[in-house]
Short mmCIF file of C-alpha atoms in Angstrom, two decimals:
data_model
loop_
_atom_site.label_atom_id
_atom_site.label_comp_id
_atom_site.label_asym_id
_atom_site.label_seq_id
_atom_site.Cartn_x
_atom_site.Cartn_y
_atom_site.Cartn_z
CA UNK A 212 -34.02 -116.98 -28.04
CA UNK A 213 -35.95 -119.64 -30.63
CA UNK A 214 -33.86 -121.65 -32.51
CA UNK A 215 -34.29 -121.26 -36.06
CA UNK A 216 -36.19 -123.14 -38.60
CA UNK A 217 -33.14 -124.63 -40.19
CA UNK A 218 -31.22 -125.43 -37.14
CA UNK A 219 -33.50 -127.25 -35.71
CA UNK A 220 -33.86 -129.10 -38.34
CA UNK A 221 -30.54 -130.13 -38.45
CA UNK A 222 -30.54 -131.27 -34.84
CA UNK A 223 -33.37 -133.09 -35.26
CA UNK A 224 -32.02 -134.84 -38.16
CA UNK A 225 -28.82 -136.24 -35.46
CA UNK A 226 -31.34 -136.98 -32.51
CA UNK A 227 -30.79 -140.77 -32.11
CA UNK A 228 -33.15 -141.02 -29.19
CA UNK A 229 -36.69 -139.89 -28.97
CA UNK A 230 -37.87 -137.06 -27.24
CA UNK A 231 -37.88 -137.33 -23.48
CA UNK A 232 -34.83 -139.51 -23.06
CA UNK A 233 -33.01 -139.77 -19.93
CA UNK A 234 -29.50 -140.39 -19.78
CA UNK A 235 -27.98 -143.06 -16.89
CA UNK A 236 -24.22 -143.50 -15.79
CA UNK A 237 -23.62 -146.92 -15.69
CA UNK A 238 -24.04 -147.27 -12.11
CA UNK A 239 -27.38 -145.25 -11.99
CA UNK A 240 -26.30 -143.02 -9.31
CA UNK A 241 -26.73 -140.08 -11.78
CA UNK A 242 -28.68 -138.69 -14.87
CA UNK A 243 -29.96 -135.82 -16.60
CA UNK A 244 -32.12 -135.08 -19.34
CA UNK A 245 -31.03 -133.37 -22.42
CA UNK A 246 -33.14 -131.38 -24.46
CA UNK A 247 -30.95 -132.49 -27.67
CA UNK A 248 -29.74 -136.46 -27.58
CA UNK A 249 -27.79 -136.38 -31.00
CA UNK A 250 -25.82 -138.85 -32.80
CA UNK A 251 -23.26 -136.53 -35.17
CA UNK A 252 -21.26 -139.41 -37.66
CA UNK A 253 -18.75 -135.92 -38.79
CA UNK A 254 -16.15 -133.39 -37.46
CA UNK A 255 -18.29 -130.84 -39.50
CA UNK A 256 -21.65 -131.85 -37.68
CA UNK A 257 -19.99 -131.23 -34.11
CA UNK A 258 -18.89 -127.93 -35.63
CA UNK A 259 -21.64 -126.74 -36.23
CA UNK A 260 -23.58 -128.43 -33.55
CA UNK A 261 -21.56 -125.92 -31.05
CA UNK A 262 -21.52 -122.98 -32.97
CA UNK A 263 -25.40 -123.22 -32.78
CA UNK A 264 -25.25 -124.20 -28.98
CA UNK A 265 -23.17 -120.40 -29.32
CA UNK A 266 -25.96 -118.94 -30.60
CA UNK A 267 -28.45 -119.99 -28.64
CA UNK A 268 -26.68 -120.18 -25.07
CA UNK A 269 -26.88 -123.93 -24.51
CA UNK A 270 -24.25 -126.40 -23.87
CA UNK A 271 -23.10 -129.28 -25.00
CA UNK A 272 -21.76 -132.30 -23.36
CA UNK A 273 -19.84 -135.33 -25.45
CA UNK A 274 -20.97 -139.36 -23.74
CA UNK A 275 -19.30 -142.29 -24.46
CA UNK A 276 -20.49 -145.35 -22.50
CA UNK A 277 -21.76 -143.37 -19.58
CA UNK A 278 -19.07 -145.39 -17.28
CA UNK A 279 -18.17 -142.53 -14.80
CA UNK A 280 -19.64 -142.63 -11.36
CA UNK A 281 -20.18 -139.41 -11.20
CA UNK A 282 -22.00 -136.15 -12.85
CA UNK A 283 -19.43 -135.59 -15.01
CA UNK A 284 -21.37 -136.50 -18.37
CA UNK A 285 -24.68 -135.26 -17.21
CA UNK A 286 -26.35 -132.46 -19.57
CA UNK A 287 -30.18 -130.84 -19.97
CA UNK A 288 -28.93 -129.50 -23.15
CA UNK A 289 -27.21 -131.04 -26.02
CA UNK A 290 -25.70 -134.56 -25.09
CA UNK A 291 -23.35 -136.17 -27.72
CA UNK A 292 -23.44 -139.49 -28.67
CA UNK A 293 -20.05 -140.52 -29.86
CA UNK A 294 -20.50 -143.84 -31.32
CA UNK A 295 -20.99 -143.15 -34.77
CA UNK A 296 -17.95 -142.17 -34.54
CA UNK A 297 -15.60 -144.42 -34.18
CA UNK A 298 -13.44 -144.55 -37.40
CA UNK A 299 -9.70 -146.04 -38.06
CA UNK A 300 -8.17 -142.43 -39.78
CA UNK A 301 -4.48 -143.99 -40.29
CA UNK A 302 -1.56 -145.94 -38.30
CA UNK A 303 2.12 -146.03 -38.85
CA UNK A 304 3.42 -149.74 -37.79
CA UNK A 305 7.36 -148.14 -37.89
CA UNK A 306 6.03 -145.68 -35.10
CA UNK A 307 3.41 -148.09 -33.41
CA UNK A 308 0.98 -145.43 -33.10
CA UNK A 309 -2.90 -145.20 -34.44
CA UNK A 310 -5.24 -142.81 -35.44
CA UNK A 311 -8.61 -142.83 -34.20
CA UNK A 312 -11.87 -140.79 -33.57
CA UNK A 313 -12.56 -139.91 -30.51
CA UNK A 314 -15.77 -142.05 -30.02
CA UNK A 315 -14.50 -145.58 -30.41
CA UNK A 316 -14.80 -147.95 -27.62
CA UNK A 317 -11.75 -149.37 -26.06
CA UNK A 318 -13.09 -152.84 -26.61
CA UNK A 319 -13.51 -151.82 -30.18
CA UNK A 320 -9.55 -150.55 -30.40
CA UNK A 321 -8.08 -153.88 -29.06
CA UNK A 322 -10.14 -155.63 -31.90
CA UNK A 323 -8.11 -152.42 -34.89
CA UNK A 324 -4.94 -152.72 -33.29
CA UNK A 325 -4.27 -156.29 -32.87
CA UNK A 326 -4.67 -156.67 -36.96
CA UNK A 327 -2.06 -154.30 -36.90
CA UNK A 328 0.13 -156.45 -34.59
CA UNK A 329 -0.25 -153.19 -32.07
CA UNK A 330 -1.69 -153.21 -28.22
CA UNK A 331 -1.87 -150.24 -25.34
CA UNK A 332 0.87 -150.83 -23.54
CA UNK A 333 -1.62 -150.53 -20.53
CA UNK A 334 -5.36 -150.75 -19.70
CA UNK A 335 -7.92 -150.78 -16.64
CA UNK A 336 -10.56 -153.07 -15.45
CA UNK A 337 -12.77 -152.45 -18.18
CA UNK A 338 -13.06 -151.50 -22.26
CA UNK A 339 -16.32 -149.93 -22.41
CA UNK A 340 -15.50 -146.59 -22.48
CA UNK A 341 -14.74 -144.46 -25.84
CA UNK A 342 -11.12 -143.87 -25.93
CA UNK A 343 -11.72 -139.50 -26.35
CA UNK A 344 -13.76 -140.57 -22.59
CA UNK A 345 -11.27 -142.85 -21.01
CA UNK A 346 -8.33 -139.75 -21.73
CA UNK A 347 -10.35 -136.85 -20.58
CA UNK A 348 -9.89 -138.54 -16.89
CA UNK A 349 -7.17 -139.78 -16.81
CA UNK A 350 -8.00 -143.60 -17.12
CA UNK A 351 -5.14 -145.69 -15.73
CA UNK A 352 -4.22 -149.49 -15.20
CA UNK A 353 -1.36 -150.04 -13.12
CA UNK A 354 2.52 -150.70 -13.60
CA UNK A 355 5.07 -148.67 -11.88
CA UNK A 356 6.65 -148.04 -15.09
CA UNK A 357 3.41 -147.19 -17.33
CA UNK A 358 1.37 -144.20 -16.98
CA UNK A 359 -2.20 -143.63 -18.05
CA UNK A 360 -3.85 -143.19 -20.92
CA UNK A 361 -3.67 -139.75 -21.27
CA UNK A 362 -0.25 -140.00 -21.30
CA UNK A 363 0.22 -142.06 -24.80
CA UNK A 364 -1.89 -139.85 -26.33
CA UNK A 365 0.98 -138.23 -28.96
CA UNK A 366 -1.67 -135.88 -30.53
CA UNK A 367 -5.42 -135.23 -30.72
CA UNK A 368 -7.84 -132.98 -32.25
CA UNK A 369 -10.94 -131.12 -30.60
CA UNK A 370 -13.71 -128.79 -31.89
CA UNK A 371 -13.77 -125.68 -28.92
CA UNK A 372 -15.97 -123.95 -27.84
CA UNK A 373 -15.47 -120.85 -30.90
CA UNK A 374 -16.45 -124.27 -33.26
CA UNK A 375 -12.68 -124.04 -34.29
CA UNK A 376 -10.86 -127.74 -35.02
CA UNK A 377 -7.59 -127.82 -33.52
CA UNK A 378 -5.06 -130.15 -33.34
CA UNK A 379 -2.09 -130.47 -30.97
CA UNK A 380 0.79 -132.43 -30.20
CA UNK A 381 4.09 -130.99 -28.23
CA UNK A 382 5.42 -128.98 -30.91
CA UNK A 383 2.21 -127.72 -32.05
CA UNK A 384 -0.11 -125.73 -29.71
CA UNK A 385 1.75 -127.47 -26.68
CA UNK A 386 -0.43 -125.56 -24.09
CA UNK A 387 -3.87 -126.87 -25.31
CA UNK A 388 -1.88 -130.48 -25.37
CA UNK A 389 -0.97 -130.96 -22.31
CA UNK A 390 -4.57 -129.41 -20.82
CA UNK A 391 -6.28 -131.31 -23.23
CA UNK A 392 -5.02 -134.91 -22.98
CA UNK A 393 -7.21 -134.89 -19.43
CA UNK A 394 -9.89 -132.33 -20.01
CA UNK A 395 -12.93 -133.79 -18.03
CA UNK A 396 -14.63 -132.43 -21.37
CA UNK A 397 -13.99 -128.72 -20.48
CA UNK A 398 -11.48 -127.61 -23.84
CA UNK A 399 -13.84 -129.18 -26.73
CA UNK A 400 -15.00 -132.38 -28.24
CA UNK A 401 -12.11 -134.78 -28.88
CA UNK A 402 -12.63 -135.32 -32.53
CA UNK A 403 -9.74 -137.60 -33.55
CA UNK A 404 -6.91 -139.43 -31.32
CA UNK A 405 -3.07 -140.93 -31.55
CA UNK A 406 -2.03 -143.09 -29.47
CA UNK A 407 1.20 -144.43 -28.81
CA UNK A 408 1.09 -148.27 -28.66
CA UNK A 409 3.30 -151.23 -28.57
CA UNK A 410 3.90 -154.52 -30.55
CA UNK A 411 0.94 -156.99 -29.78
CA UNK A 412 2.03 -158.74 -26.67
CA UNK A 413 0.37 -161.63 -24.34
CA UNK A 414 0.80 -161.52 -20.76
CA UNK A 415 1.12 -163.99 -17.96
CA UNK A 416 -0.71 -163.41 -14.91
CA UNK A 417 -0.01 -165.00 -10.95
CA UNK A 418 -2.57 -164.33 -8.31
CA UNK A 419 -2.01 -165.24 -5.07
CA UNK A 420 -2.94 -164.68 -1.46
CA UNK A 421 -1.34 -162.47 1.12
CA UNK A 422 -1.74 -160.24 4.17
CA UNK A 423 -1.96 -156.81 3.92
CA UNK A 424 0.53 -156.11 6.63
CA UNK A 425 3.59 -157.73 5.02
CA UNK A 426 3.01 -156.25 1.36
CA UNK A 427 2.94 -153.01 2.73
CA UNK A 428 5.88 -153.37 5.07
CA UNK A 429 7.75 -154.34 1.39
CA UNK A 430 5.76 -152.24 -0.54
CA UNK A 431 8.48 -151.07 -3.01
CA UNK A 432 10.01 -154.60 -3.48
CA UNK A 433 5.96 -155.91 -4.17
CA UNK A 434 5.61 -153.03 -6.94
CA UNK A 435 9.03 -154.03 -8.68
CA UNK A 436 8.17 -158.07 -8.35
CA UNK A 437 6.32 -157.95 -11.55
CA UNK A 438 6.27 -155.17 -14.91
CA UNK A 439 2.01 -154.71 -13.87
CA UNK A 440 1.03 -155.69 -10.15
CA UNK A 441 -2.49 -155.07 -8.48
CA UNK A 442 -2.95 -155.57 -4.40
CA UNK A 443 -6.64 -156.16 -3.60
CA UNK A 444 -7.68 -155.64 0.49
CA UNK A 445 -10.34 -157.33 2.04
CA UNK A 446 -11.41 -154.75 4.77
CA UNK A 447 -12.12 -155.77 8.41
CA UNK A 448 -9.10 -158.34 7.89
CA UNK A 449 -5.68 -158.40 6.78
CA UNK A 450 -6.52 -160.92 3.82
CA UNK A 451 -4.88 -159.40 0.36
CA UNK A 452 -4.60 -160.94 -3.41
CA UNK A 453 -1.63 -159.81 -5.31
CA UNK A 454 -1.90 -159.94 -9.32
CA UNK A 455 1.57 -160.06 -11.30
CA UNK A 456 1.53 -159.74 -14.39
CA UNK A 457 4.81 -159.81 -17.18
CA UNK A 458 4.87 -160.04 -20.66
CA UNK A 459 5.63 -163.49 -21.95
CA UNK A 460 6.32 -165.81 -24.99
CA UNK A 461 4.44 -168.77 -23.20
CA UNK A 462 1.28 -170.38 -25.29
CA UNK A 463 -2.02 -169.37 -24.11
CA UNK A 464 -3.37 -171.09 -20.64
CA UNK A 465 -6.81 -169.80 -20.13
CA UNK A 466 -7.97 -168.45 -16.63
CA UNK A 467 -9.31 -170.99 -14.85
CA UNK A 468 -12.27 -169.08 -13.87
CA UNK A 469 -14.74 -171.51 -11.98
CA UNK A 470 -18.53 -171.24 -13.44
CA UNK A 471 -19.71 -172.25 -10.01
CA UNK A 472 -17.49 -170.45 -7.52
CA UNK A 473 -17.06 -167.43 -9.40
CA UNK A 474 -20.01 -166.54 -11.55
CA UNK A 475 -23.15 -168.31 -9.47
CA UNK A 476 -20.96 -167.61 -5.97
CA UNK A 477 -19.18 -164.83 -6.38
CA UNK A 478 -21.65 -163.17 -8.57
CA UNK A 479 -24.96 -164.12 -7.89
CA UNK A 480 -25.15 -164.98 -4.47
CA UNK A 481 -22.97 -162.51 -3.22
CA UNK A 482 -25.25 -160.61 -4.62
CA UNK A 483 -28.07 -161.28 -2.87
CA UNK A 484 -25.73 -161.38 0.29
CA UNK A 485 -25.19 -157.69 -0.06
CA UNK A 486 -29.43 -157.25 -0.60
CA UNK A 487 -29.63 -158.88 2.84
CA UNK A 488 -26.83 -157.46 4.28
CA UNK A 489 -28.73 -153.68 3.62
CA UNK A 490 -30.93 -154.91 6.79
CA UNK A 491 -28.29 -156.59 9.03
CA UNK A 492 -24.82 -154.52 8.12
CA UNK A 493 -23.27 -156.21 10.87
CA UNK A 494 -22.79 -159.34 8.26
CA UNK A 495 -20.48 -157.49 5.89
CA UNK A 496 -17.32 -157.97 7.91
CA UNK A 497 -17.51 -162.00 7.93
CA UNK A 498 -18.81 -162.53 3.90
CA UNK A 499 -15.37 -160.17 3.19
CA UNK A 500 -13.57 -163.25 5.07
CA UNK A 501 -15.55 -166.03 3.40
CA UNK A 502 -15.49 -164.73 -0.18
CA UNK A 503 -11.54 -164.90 0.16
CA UNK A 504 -11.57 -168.33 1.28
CA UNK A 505 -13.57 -169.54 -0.83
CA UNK A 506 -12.95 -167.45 -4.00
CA UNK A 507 -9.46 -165.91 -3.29
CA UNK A 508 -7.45 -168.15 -1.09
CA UNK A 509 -5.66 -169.83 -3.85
CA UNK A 510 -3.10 -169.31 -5.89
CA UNK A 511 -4.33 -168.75 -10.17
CA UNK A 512 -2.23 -168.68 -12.86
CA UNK A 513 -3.02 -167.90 -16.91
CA UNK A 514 -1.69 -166.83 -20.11
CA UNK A 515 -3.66 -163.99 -22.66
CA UNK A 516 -3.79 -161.42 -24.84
CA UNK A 517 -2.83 -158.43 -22.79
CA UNK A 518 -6.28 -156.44 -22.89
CA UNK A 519 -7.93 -160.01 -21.91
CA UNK A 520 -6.07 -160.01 -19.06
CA UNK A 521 -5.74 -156.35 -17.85
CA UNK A 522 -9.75 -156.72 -17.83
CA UNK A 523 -11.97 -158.10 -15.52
CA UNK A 524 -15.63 -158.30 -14.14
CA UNK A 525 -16.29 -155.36 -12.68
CA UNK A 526 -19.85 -157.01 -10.99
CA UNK A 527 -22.88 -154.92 -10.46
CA UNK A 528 -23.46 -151.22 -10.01
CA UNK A 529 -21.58 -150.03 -7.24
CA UNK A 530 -20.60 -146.32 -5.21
CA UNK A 531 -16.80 -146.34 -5.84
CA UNK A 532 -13.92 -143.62 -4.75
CA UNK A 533 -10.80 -143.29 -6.08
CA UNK A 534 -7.43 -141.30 -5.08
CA UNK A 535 -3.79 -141.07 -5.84
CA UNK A 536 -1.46 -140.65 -3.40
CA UNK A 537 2.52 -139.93 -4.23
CA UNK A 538 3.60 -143.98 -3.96
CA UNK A 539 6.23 -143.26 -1.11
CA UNK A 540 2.99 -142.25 0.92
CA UNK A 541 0.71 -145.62 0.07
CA UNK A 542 1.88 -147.71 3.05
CA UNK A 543 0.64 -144.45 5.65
CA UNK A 544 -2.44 -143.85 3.65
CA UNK A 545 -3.46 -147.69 3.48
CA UNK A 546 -2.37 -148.20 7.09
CA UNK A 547 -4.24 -145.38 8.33
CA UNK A 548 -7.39 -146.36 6.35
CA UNK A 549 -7.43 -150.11 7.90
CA UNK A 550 -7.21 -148.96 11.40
CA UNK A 551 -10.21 -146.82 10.96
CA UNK A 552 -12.25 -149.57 9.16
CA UNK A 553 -11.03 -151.76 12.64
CA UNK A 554 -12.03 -148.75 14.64
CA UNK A 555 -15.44 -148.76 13.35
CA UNK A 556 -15.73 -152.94 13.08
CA UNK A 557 -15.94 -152.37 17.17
CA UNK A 558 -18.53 -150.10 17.25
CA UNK A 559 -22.05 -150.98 17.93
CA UNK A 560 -22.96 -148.49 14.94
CA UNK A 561 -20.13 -148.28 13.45
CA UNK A 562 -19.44 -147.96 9.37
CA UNK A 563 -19.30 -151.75 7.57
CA UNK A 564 -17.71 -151.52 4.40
CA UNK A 565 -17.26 -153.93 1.27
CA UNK A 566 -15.02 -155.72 -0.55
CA UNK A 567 -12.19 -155.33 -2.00
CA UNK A 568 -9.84 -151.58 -1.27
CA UNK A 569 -8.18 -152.05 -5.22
CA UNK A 570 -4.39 -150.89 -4.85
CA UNK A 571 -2.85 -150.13 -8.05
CA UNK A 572 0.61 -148.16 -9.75
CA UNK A 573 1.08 -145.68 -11.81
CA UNK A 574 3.81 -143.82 -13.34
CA UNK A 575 4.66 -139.82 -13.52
CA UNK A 576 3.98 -138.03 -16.71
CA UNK A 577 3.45 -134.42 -17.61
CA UNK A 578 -0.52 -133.90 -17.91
CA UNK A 579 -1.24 -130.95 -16.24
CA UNK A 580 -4.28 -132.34 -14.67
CA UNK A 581 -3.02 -136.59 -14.42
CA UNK A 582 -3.40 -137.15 -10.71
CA UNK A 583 0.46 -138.94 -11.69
CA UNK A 584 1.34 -135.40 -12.59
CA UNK A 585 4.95 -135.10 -11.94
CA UNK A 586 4.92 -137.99 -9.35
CA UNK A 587 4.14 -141.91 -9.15
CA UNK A 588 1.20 -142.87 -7.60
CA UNK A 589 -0.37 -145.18 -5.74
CA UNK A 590 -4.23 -145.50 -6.66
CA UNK A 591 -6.76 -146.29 -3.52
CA UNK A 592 -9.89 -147.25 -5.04
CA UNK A 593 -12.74 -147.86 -2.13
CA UNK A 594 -16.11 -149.57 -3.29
CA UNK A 595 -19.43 -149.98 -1.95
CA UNK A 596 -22.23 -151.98 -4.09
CA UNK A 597 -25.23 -151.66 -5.05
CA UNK A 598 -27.11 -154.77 -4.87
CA UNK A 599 -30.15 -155.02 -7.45
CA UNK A 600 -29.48 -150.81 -8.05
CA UNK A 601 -30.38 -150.66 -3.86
CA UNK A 602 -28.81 -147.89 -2.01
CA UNK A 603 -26.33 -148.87 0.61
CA UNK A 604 -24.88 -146.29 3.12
CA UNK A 605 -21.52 -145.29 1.72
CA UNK A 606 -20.59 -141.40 3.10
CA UNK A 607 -19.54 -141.64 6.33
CA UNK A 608 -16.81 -144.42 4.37
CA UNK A 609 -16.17 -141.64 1.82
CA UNK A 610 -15.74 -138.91 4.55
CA UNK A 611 -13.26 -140.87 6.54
CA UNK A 612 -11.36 -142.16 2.94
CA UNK A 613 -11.21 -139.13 2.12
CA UNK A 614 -10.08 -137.24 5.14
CA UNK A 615 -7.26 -139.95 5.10
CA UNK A 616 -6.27 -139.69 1.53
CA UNK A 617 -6.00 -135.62 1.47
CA UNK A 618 -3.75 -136.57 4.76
CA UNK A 619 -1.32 -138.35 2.91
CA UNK A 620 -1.36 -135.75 -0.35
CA UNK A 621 -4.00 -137.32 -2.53
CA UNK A 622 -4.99 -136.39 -5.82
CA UNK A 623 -8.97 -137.72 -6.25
CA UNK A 624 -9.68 -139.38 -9.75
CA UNK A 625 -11.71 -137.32 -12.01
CA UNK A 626 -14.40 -139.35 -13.20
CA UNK A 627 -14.89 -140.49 -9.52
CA UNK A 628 -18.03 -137.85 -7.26
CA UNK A 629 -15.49 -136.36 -4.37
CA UNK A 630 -15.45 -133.04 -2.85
CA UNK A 631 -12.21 -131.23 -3.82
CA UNK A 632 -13.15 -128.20 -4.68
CA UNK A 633 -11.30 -125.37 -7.19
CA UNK A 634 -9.07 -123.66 -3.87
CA UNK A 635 -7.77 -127.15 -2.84
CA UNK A 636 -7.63 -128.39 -6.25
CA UNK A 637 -4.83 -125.33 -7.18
CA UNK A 638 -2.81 -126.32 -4.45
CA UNK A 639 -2.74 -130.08 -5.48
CA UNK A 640 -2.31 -129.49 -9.21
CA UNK A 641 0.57 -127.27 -10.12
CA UNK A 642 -1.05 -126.48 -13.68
CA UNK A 643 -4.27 -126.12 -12.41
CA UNK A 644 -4.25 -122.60 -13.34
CA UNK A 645 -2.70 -122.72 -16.63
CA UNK A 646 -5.28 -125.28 -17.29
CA UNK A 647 -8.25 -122.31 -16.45
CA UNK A 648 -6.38 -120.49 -18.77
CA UNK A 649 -6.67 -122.70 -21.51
CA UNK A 650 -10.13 -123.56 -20.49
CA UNK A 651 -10.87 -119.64 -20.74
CA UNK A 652 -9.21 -119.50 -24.04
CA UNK A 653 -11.31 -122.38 -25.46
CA UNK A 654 -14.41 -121.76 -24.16
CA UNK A 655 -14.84 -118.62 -23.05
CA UNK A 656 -18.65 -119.06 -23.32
CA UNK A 657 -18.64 -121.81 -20.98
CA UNK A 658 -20.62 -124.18 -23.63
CA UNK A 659 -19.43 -127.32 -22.24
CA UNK A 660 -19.62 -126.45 -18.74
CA UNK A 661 -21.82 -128.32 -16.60
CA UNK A 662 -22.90 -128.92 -12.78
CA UNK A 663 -19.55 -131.14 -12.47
CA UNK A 664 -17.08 -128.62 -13.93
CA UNK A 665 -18.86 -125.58 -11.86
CA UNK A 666 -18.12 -127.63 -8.56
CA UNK A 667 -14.50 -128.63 -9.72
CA UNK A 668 -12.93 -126.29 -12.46
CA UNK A 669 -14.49 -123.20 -12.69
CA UNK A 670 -13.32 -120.25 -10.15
CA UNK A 671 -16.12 -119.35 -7.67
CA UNK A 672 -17.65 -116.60 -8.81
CA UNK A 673 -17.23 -117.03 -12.63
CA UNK A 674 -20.31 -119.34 -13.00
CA UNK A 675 -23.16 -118.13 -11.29
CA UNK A 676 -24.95 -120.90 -9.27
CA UNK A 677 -27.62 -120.23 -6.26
CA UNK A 678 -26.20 -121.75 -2.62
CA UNK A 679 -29.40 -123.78 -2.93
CA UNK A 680 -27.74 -125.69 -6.10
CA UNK A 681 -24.93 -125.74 -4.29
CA UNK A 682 -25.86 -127.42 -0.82
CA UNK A 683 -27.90 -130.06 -3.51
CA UNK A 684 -24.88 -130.64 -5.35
CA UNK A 685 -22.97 -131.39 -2.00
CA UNK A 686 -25.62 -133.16 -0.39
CA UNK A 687 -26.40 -135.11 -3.17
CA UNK A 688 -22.63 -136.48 -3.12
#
């Protein structure tokens, strides 16, 4: 059907890009092209942005920065720039919560809260993403007694897929609230935001050197050693880094971050270790023992605002995997993951993988689809660069990673490419089917479905796809 005269006008008049764009994740390992790349500053503009999408059968598909590594953003139809808006709509400093839309960044949240004397409680590596993005998967940091994201979300408000604003909390449309605080972008476009925060707080950070064998034989006692604590594995060795981190009164001591060893070393010529090591593989297990003695074998200590020092350099474009596994099952899952990266370290052919295996700890909450759904969690996140964009071999590492993680009950991240599928996913998620439910219910049109929710969410059968997009889907991850 042709779009009419005046609505194409009107989504020409939000097209922020010009025609032809093409849309990147961050790492590059994905993209699309939509036929619409608007920039919609109102609630009423997304409203009527999907009622016409309605009309005309297309979909449409919110962005913020484009961080997942995966399809999950990807559109040919009507992609969603967010960034316009990015508002402060009210806080209450008795209730140390905040009011935001949906598209501000993270980065841009630390910089409305802390001249409120507020903070997140917790964060992840980065603050790129929009804060409506970093809930709709779940987004954690780690601290055995802090969730994620999702779960200080206290209310929020989305446009469906009818082009109806709704807002929900846990006395108000409690179904659509606890689907909709991680959503993967299948209920709506998250409009508006509350979080739950915390007064302004500085933290003080230890990092020191370990082995992987003794952390995880007092695994529970390194979790409880500090309020936030990280575990970093250097594969094809027992070489770890453990991060503490607590709050503090103490006056700011900057991280003593060496220009030399870790921006020019660790950044730039590691880099270019990595390009070489694409030819000769067989390198990869001995730079994962140099870079920790020269970069990591020491013990670092600073003081900072708490988002300052919750993030960190995430490097250059990488292939990265991510599961949760209940936390009483971390020291099988990591154990069993080392031997087989040992295993293939002796073969003449065998798989080489990179630096570091990120361990990190979350708590329960009740988000239907929070991999810490009703259980703490141990997060295994498994990384593989991507020196100068270059592809490296990474699936026989994801195979095997994953094969281990489903093993020891894991729950894969959701803005992470893995390959559990709608059957498996039920079994794993006891709400997974009163999240369809409210997925039906919301958009019963299926206007933000795309390639990632067919292959995840939606039932087989209920989306039509050909096996030949399917066997490209699967091959292509």
């Amino acid at each position: 059907m042709k779009i009419s005269d005046a609505d194409t006008q009107f989504l020409e008049s939000l097209r922020c890009q010009v025609r032809g764009y093409r849309f990147h994740n961050w790492a590059r390992t994905f993209s699309s092209q939509p036929r619409f790349y608007l920039a919609p500053t109102t609630e009423q503009e997304i409203v009527r942005i999907v009622r016409i999408a309605r009309s005309y059968s297309m979909t449409v598909k919110p962005i913020g920065s484009g961080h997942s590594p995966s399809d999950i953003a990807c559109t040919d139809s009507i992609m969603l720039n967010m960034d316009k808006m990015n508002r402060v709509l009210a806080h209450d400093a008795q209730a140390c919560t905040a009011t935001v839309e949906g598209g501000m960044r993270l980065h841009e949240l630390h910089n409305v809260l802390g001249q409120r004397n507020m903070a997140l409680s917790t964060l992840g590596s980065i603050s790129d993403q929009s804060i409506a993005g970093a809930l709709a998967t779940a987004t954690h940091g780690t601290g055995i007694n802090y969730s994620d994201l999702s779960a200080m979300v206290v209310e929020l408000t989305l446009v469906d897929g009818h082009g109806h604003v709704r807002t929900c909390n846990t006395e108000t449309d409690s179904d659509l609230f606890a689907a909709a605080r991680c959503s993967l972008g299948a209920l709506g476009v998250i409009t508006r935001v509350t979080v739950q925060c915390e007064p302004a707080f500085w933290l003080h950070a230890v990092q020191e050197p370990a082995r992987l064998g003794p952390v995880l034989d007092n695994l529970f006692e390194v979790i409880g050693s500090a309020e936030h604590v990280r575990v970093w594995w250097f594969p094809h060795s027992d070489n770890a880094v453990v991060w503490r981190a607590n709050r503090t009164q103490r006056r700011q001591r900057t991280n003593p971050e060496s220009f030399v060893r870790d921006r020019l070393y660790g950044f730039h010529v590691y880099q270019l270790q990595l390009l070489k090591a694409r030819m000769w593989p067989d390198d990869i297990p001995a730079l994962s023992r140099e870079h920790f003695a020269r970069r990591f074998d020491r013990r670092l200590e600073w003081v900072d605002q708490g988002f300052r020092v919750f993030n960190f350099d995430c490097l250059f474009p990488q292939y990265v995997n991510e599961w949760a596994v209940p936390v009483e099952r971390a020291a099988d899952a990591l154990r069993a993951l080392q031997a087989w990266v040992d295993g293939e370290e002796q073969k003449r052919s065998g798989v080489r993988v990179h630096f570091p295996v990120e361990i990190r700890f979350v708590q329960r909450n009740d988000v239907w689809l929070s991999p810490a759904y009703n259980q703490d969690v141990c997060y295994i996140g498994v990384i593989m660069y991507r020196p100068y964009h270059r592809p490296v071999p990474y699936k026989r590492y994801w195979s095997a990673y994953e094969d281990i993680m489903r093993a020891h009950g894991g729950r894969p991240h959701w803005a992470k490419a893995h390959k559990m599928y709608f059957h498996e996913l039920q079994q794993r998620y006891p709400r997974f089917l009163d999240f369809a439910r409210v997925r039906r219910d919301c958009d019963p049109d299926n206007i933000f479905v795309n390639d990632y929710l067919l292959r995840h969410v939606l039932p087989p059968g209920e989306a039509q796809r050909s096996d030949a997009q399917i066997a490209a889907d699967q091959a292509r991850l």
